[in-house]
């Protein structure tokens, strides 16, 4: 059994549910026997989306899964994803820390990329999209990427997806007044 399908957790089904209904208003404080997985964050951009889930595996180890989806032929399809181990499930969903503890307003965790044209009969030039996870300080209320503003969940983990282009892709980190307090360069 694949470790991402333990305890009724199906990434494709849960990601589609998250896109359709949005992030729940309240999340569990930690993962346990009752809550083996929970949605952590959501980003929906122009025909691409990123979802993140916190989960416990069968051995009680904590993981963060980030999934990339693309919208083609009228429906969302799961394209790629990555799992990152987390230190402890208590800290995973805990309220985010201030910049004095994190040392920066935003830290990038693992990133990945995917060619959305892979496997086509008549492939067009490669269209790479990237996805990743940001850990944000308590001072950051919103992330702006590609003209879209996404509110940051209370735990500070935010999944993002972006199209690769020449030059850097930058996510602006905004405070509660909507002012830019930092910028994070996103790479794949």
CSV table of N, CA and C in Angstrom, one decimal, residues 8 18 24 28 36 54 57 68 77 79 88 108 110 114 120 123 136 152 158-159 162 169-170 177 182 188:
chain,number,residue,atom,x,y,z
A,8,UNK,N,-7.8,6.1,4.5
A,8,UNK,CA,-8.9,6.8,3.7
A,8,UNK,C,-8.4,8.1,3.1
A,18,UNK,N,-11.1,20.0,-1.7
A,18,UNK,CA,-10.5,21.2,-1.2
A,18,UNK,C,-10.8,22.4,-2.2
A,24,UNK,N,-11.2,24.6,5.2
A,24,UNK,CA,-12.1,24.7,6.4
A,24,UNK,C,-11.8,25.8,7.3
A,28,UNK,N,-7.9,21.0,13.0
A,28,UNK,CA,-7.6,20.4,14.3
A,28,UNK,C,-6.2,21.0,14.8
A,36,UNK,N,-6.3,11.7,11.2
A,36,UNK,CA,-5.1,11.2,10.6
A,36,UNK,C,-4.6,12.1,9.5
A,54,UNK,N,-1.6,17.9,5.9
A,54,UNK,CA,-0.8,17.3,7.0
A,54,UNK,C,-1.4,16.0,7.3
A,57,UNK,N,1.2,8.8,9.2
A,57,UNK,CA,1.2,7.6,8.6
A,57,UNK,C,0.9,6.4,9.6
A,68,UNK,N,0.2,19.2,-6.9
A,68,UNK,CA,0.0,20.1,-8.1
A,68,UNK,C,-1.2,19.5,-8.9
A,77,UNK,N,-7.1,17.8,-12.7
A,77,UNK,CA,-6.4,16.5,-12.6
A,77,UNK,C,-5.1,16.6,-11.8
A,79,UNK,N,-1.5,16.1,-11.0
A,79,UNK,CA,-0.3,16.0,-11.9
A,79,UNK,C,0.9,15.5,-11.2
A,88,UNK,N,7.3,17.1,14.3
A,88,UNK,CA,6.3,16.6,15.2
A,88,UNK,C,4.9,17.1,14.8
A,108,UNK,N,11.2,29.1,2.2
A,108,UNK,CA,10.7,28.1,1.2
A,108,UNK,C,11.2,26.7,1.6
A,110,UNK,N,10.5,22.5,0.4
A,110,UNK,CA,10.7,21.8,-0.9
A,110,UNK,C,9.9,22.3,-2.0
A,114,UNK,N,6.7,20.3,-13.0
A,114,UNK,CA,6.1,19.3,-13.8
A,114,UNK,C,5.8,19.9,-15.1
A,120,UNK,N,1.5,14.0,-24.4
A,120,UNK,CA,0.6,14.3,-25.5
A,120,UNK,C,1.0,13.8,-26.8
A,123,UNK,N,3.0,17.1,-28.9
A,123,UNK,CA,3.3,18.0,-27.8
A,123,UNK,C,3.7,19.4,-28.3
A,136,UNK,N,5.5,30.7,6.7
A,136,UNK,CA,5.4,32.2,6.9
A,136,UNK,C,5.3,32.6,8.4
A,152,UNK,N,-3.3,33.6,4.4
A,152,UNK,CA,-2.4,32.6,5.0
A,152,UNK,C,-3.2,31.9,6.2
A,158,UNK,N,1.8,27.6,3.5
A,158,UNK,CA,1.1,28.0,2.3
A,158,UNK,C,1.6,27.3,1.1
A,159,UNK,N,0.8,26.5,0.4
A,159,UNK,CA,1.2,25.8,-0.9
A,159,UNK,C,1.0,26.8,-2.0
A,162,UNK,N,3.1,27.9,-9.7
A,162,UNK,CA,3.3,29.0,-10.6
A,162,UNK,C,3.9,28.5,-11.9
A,169,UNK,N,10.4,34.4,-10.3
A,169,UNK,CA,9.0,34.5,-9.9
A,169,UNK,C,9.0,34.9,-8.5
A,170,UNK,N,8.3,36.0,-8.2
A,170,UNK,CA,8.4,36.6,-6.8
A,170,UNK,C,7.0,36.6,-6.2
A,177,UNK,N,-2.4,45.2,6.9
A,177,UNK,CA,-2.8,46.4,6.3
A,177,UNK,C,-2.7,46.4,4.7
A,182,UNK,N,7.8,41.8,2.7
A,182,UNK,CA,8.9,41.1,2.2
A,182,UNK,C,8.5,40.5,0.9
A,188,UNK,N,12.3,26.5,-8.9
A,188,UNK,CA,11.9,25.0,-9.0
A,188,UNK,C,13.1,24.2,-9.2
